[in-house]
Coordinates of C-alpha atoms in Angstrom, one line a residue:
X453 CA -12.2 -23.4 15.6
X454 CA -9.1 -24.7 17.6
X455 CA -7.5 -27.9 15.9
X456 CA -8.5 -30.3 19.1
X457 CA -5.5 -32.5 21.0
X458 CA -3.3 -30.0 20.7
X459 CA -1.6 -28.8 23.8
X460 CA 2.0 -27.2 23.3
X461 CA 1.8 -23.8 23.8
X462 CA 2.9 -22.1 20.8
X463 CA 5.7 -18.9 21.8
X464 CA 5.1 -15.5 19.9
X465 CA 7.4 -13.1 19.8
X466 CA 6.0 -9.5 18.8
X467 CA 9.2 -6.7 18.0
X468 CA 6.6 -3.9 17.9
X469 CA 5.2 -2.0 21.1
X470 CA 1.5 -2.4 21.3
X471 CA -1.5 -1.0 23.6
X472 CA -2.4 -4.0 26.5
X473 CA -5.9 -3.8 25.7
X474 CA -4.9 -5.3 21.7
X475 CA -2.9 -7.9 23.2
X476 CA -5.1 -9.0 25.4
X477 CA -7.7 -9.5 22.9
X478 CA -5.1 -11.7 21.1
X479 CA -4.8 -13.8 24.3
X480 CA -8.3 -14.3 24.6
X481 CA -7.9 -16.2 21.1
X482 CA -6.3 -19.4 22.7
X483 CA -4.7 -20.6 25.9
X484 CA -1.7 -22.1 24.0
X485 CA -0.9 -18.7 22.6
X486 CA 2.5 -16.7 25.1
X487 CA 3.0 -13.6 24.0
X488 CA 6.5 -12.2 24.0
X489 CA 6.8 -8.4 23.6
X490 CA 10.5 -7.0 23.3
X491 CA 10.2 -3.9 21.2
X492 CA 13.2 -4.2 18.8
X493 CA 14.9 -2.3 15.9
X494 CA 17.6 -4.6 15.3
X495 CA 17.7 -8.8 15.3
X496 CA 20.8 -8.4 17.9
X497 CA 17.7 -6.2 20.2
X498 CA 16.3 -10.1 20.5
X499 CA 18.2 -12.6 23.3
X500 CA 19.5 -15.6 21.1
X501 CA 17.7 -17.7 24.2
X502 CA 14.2 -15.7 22.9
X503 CA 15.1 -16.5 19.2
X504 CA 15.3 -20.1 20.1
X505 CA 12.1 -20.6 21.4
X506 CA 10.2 -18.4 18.9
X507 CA 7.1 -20.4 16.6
X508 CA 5.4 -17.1 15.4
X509 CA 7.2 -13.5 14.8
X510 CA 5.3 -10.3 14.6
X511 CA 7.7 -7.7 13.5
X512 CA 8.1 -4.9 10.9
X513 CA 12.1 -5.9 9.6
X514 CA 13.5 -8.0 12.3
X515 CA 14.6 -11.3 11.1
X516 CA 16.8 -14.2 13.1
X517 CA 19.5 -16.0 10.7
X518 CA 18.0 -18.8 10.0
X519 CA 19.9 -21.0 12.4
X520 CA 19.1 -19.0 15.2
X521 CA 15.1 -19.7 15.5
X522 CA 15.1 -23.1 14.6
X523 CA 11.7 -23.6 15.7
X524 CA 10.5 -20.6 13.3
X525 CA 7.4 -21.5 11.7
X526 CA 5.8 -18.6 10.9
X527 CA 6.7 -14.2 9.9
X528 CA 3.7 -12.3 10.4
X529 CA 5.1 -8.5 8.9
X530 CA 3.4 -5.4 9.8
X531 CA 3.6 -3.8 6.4
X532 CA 2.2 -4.7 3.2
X533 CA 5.1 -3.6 1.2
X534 CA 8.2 -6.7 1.7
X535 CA 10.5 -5.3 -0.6
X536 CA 12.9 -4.7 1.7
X537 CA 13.0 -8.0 3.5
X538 CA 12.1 -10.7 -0.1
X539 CA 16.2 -11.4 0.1
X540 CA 16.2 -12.1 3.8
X541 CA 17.7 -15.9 4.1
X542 CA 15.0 -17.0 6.9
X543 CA 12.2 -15.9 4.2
X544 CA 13.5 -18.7 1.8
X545 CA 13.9 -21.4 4.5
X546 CA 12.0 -24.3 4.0
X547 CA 9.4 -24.6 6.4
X548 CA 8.5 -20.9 7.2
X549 CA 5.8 -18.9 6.2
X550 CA 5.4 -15.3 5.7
X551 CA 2.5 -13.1 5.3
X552 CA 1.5 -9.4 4.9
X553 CA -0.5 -6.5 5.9
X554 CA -2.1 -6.6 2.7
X555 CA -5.9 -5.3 2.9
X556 CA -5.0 -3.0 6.2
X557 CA -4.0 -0.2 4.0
X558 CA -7.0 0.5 1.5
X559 CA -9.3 3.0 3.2
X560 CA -6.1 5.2 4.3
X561 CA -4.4 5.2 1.2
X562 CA -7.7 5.0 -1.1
X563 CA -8.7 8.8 0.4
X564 CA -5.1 10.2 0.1
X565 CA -5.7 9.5 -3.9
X566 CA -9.3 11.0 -3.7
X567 CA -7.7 14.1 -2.1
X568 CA -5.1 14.3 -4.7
X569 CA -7.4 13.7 -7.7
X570 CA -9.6 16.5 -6.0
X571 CA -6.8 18.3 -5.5
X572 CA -5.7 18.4 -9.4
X573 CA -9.1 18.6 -10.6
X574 CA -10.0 21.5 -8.6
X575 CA -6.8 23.2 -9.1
X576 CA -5.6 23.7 -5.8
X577 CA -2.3 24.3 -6.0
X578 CA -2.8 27.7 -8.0
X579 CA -5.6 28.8 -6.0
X580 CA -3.6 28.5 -3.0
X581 CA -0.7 30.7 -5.0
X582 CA -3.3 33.2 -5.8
X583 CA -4.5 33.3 -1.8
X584 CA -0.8 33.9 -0.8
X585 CA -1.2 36.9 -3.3
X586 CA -4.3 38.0 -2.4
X587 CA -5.3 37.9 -5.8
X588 CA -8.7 37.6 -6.7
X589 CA -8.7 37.5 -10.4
X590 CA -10.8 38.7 -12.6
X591 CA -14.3 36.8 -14.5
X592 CA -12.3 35.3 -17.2
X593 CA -9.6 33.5 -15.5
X594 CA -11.4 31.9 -12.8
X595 CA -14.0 30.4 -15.3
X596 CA -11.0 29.7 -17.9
X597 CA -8.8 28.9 -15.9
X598 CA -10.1 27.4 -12.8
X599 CA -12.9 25.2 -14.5
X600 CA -13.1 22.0 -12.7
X601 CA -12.3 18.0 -14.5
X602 CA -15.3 16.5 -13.0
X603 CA -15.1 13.3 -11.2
X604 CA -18.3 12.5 -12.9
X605 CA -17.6 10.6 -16.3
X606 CA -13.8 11.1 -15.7
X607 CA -11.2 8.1 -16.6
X608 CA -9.5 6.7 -13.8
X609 CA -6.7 3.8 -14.7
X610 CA -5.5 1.8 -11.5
X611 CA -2.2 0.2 -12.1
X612 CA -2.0 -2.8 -10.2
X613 CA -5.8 -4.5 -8.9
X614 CA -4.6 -5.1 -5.4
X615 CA -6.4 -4.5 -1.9
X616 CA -5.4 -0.3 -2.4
X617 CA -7.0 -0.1 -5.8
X618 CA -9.8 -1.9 -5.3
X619 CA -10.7 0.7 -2.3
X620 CA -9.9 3.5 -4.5
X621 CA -12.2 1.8 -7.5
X622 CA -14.8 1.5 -4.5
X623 CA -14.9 5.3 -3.8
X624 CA -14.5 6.6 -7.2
X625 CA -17.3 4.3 -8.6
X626 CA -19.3 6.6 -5.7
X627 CA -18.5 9.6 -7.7
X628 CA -19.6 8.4 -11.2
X629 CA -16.3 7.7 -12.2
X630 CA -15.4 5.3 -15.0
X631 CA -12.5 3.1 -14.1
X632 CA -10.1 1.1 -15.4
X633 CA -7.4 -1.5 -14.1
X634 CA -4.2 -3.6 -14.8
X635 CA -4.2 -7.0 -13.6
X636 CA -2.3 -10.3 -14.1
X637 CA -5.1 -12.4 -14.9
X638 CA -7.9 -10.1 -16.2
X639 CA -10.3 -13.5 -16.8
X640 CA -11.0 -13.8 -12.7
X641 CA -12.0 -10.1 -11.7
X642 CA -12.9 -11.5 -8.1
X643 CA -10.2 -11.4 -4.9
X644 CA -11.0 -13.7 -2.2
X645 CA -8.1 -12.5 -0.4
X646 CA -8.4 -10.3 2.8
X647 CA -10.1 -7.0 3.1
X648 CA -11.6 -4.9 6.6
X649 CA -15.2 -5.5 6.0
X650 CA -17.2 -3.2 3.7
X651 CA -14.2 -2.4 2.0
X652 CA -12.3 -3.4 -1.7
X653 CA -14.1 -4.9 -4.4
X654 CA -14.2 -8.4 -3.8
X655 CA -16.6 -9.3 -6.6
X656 CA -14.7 -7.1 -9.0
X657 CA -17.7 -5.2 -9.7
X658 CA -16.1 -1.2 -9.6
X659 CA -14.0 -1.5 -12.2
X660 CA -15.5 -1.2 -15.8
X661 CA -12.2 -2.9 -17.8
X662 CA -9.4 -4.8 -16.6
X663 CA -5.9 -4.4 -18.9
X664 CA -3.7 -7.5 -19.0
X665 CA -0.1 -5.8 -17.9
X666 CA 1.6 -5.7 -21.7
X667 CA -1.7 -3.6 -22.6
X668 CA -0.8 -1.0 -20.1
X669 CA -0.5 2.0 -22.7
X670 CA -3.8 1.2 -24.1
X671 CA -5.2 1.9 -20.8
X672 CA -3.1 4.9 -20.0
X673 CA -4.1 6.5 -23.2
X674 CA -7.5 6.2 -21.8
X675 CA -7.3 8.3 -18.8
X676 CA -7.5 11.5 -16.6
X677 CA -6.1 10.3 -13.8
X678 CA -3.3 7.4 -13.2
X679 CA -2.5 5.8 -10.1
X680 CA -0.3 3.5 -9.6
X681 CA 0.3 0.9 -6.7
X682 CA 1.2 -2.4 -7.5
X683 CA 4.1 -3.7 -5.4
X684 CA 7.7 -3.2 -6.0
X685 CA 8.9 -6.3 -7.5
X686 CA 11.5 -6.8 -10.5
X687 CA 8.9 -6.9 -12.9
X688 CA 7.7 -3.5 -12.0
X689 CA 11.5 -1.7 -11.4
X690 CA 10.9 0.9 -13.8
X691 CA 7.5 0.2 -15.3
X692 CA 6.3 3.7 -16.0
X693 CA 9.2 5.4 -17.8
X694 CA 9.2 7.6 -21.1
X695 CA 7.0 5.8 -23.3
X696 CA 4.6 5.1 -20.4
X697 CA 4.4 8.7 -19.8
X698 CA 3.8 9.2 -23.5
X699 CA 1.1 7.4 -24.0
X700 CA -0.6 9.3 -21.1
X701 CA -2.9 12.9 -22.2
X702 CA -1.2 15.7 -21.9
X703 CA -3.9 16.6 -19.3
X704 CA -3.8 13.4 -17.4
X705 CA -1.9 13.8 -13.6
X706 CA -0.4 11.0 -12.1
X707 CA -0.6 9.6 -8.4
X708 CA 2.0 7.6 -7.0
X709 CA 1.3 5.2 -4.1
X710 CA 3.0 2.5 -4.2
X711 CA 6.9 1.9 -3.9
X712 CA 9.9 4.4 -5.3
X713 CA 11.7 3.0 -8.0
X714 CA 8.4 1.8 -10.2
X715 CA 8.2 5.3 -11.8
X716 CA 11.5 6.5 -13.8
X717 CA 12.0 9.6 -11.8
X718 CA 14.3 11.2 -14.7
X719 CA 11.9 10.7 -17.3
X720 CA 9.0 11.7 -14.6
X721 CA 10.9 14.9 -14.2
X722 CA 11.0 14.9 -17.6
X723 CA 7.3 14.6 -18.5
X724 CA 6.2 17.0 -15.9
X725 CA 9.4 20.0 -17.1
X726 CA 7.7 19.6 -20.9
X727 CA 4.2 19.2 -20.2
X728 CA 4.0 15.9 -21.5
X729 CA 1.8 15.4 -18.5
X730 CA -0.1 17.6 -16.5
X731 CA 1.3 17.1 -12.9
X732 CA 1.5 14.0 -10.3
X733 CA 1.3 13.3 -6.6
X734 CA 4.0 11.4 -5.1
X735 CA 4.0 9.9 -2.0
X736 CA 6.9 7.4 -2.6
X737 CA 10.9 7.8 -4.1
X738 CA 13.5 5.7 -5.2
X739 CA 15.9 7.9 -2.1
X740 CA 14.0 8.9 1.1
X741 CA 14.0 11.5 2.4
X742 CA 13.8 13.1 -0.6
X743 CA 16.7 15.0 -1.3
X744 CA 16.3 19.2 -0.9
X745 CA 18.5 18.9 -4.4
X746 CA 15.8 17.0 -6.2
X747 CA 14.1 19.4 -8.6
X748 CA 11.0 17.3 -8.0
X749 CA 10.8 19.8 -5.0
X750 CA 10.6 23.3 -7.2
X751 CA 8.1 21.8 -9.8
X752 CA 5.0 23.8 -9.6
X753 CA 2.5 21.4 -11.2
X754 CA 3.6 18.4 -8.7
X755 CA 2.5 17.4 -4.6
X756 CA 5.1 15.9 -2.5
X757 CA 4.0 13.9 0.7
X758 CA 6.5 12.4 2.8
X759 CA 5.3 8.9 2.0
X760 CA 2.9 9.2 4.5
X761 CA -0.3 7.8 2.8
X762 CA -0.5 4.3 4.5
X763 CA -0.5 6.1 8.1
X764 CA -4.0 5.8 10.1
X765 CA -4.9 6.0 13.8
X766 CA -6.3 2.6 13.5
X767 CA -3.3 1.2 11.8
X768 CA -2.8 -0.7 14.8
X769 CA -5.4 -2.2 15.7
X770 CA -6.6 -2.9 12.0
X771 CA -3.2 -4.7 11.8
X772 CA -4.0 -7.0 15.0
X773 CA -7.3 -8.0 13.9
X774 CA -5.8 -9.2 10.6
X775 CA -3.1 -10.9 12.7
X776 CA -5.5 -12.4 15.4
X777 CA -7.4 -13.7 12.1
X778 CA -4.3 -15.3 11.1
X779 CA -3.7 -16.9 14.4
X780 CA -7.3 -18.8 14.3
X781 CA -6.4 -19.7 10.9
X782 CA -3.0 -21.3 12.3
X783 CA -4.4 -22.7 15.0
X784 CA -6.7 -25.1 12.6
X785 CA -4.3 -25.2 9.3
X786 CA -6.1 -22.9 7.5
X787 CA -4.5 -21.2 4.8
X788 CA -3.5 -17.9 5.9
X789 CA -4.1 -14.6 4.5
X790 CA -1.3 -12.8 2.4
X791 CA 1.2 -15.7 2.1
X792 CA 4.4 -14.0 0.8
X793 CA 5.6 -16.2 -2.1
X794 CA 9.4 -15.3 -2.0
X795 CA 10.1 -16.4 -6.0
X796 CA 7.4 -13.4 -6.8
X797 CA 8.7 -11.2 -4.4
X798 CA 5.1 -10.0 -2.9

């Protein structure tokens, strides 16, 4: 697969500590390929000697000036999310590339919704109230009261089509669930992009109605469940505020997975205070930590996670196979997976 007369070794500088046994698979890839660990939390961590010499970057948020890795070609970032780093100078320099994690995250954060969903429909919150009690109540409140929303023939919209919701799609489908996306263009269902094998929705197959983004209420109107995880962009600042929340049922529950900032947390508050929806799941703020203050905390019809969705045992090495797919890909000019385009901010 290796482009052939091509001999300069390329230098790789990875800021993130790493198990040998991964990075020795990634040397096995090609001869030309040194691998530079120093584990790093701020650029100034890196020797401005190292920064010169550096063609590929692995790293989380450390970023050189541009000036000072002037041989820079290409950012490989260990998180999908790049909200963060879209203003970073070296990410608009002509010449580099930068690519995500996208497609690591789906199974992880795809089973945190299922749990939450399961969570709301079985009513767990209130049945782990009435166990701190013990309080077993009597016939007609626990078939009243504690009657389940089936997964079966439930509505499920996914805001935002990416690598997450199509994992989710995939596993609710596997329940009987009828979903429902948003997506930019809604006439090419398919995603050739990556995804860990047997994963996703590739084909576009699991969802049953994609919703062009200015049609979002029609879809939220719709459903039982809403989750949302479509990356933090301008565009998005904001999306799901009052009238979003509105057009939701008054039974629906929302799940939040994707970036703080893209649901109005005043007029979430709001919602959830007068029962304009039935509760939501957040995993992600606009401020974290989340305050103590923030009456988000005290709200008995909501689940707060400490934006811990996207964490797996296998991030790592999920993460370097996507990378050491990246580096064949460089190695021949291939396109690479998850190419950032810094105008779009994702």
């Amino acid at each position: 697969r290796e482009k052939k007369n091509m001999t300069e070794p390329i230098e790789i500088l990875l800021t993130l500590p790493f198990k040998d046994n991964l990075i020795n698979e990634l040397k096995d890839i090609s001869p030309r390929l040194n691998f530079n660990t120093k584990v790093a939390k701020t650029p100034e961590d890196i020797p401005d000697d190292t920064w010169q010499h550096i063609e590929i970057l692995y790293t989380s948020t450390v970023l050189p000036k541009p000036e000072e890795a002037p041989k820079l070609r290409w950012i490989q970032f260990h998180w999908a999310g790049v909200d963060h780093v879209i203003n970073e100078p070296i990410l608009h320099k002509t010449g580099i590339t930068a690519t995500t994690m996208s497609g690591v995250h789906g199974p992880q954060i795809a089973e945190y919704v299922l749990l939450m969903i399961l969570a709301f429909s079985r009513h767990l919150n209130e049945l782990r109230t009435l166990q701190e009690r013990a309080n077993w109540p009597e016939n007609k409140v626990r078939w009243n009261e504690f009657t389940p929303i089936e997964l079966r023939n439930s509505t499920i919209g996914i805001v935002g089509y990416g690598s997450v919701g199509r994992q989710a799609a995939r596993i609710l489908n596997a329940f009987g669930a009828k979903v429902l996306a948003t997506k930019k263009d809604v006439m090419h269902p398919a995603d050739p992009g990556y995804a860990l094998a047997e994963t996703g929705d590739p084909e576009g197959n699991y969802v049953h109605r994609l919703y062009p983004p200015q049609a979002i209420k029609s879809m939220l109107n719709e459903c039982d469940f809403v989750i949302i995880c479509v990356p933090k962009i301008a565009a998005t600042e904001n999306l799901i505020s009052t009238s979003e929340l509105s057009a939701m049922k008054t039974s629906a529950y929302l799940i939040d997975v994707s970036r703080g900032g893209i649901v109005d947390q005043k007029a979430l508050i709001n919602a959830l205070k007068e029962n304009i929806i039935a509760g939501a799941a957040l995993d992600v703020f606009a401020e974290e930590p989340l305050p103590s203050s923030n009456p988000l905390w005290k709200l008995p019809n909501v689940i707060i996670t400490p934006h811990i969705s996207g964490v797996s045992r296998h991030y790592d090495e999920r993460a370097l196979d996507l990378f050491s797919e990246n580096l064949h890909r460089y190695l021949t000019d291939t396109p690479l997976y998850n190419v950032i385009d810094p105008q779009k901010g994702y």
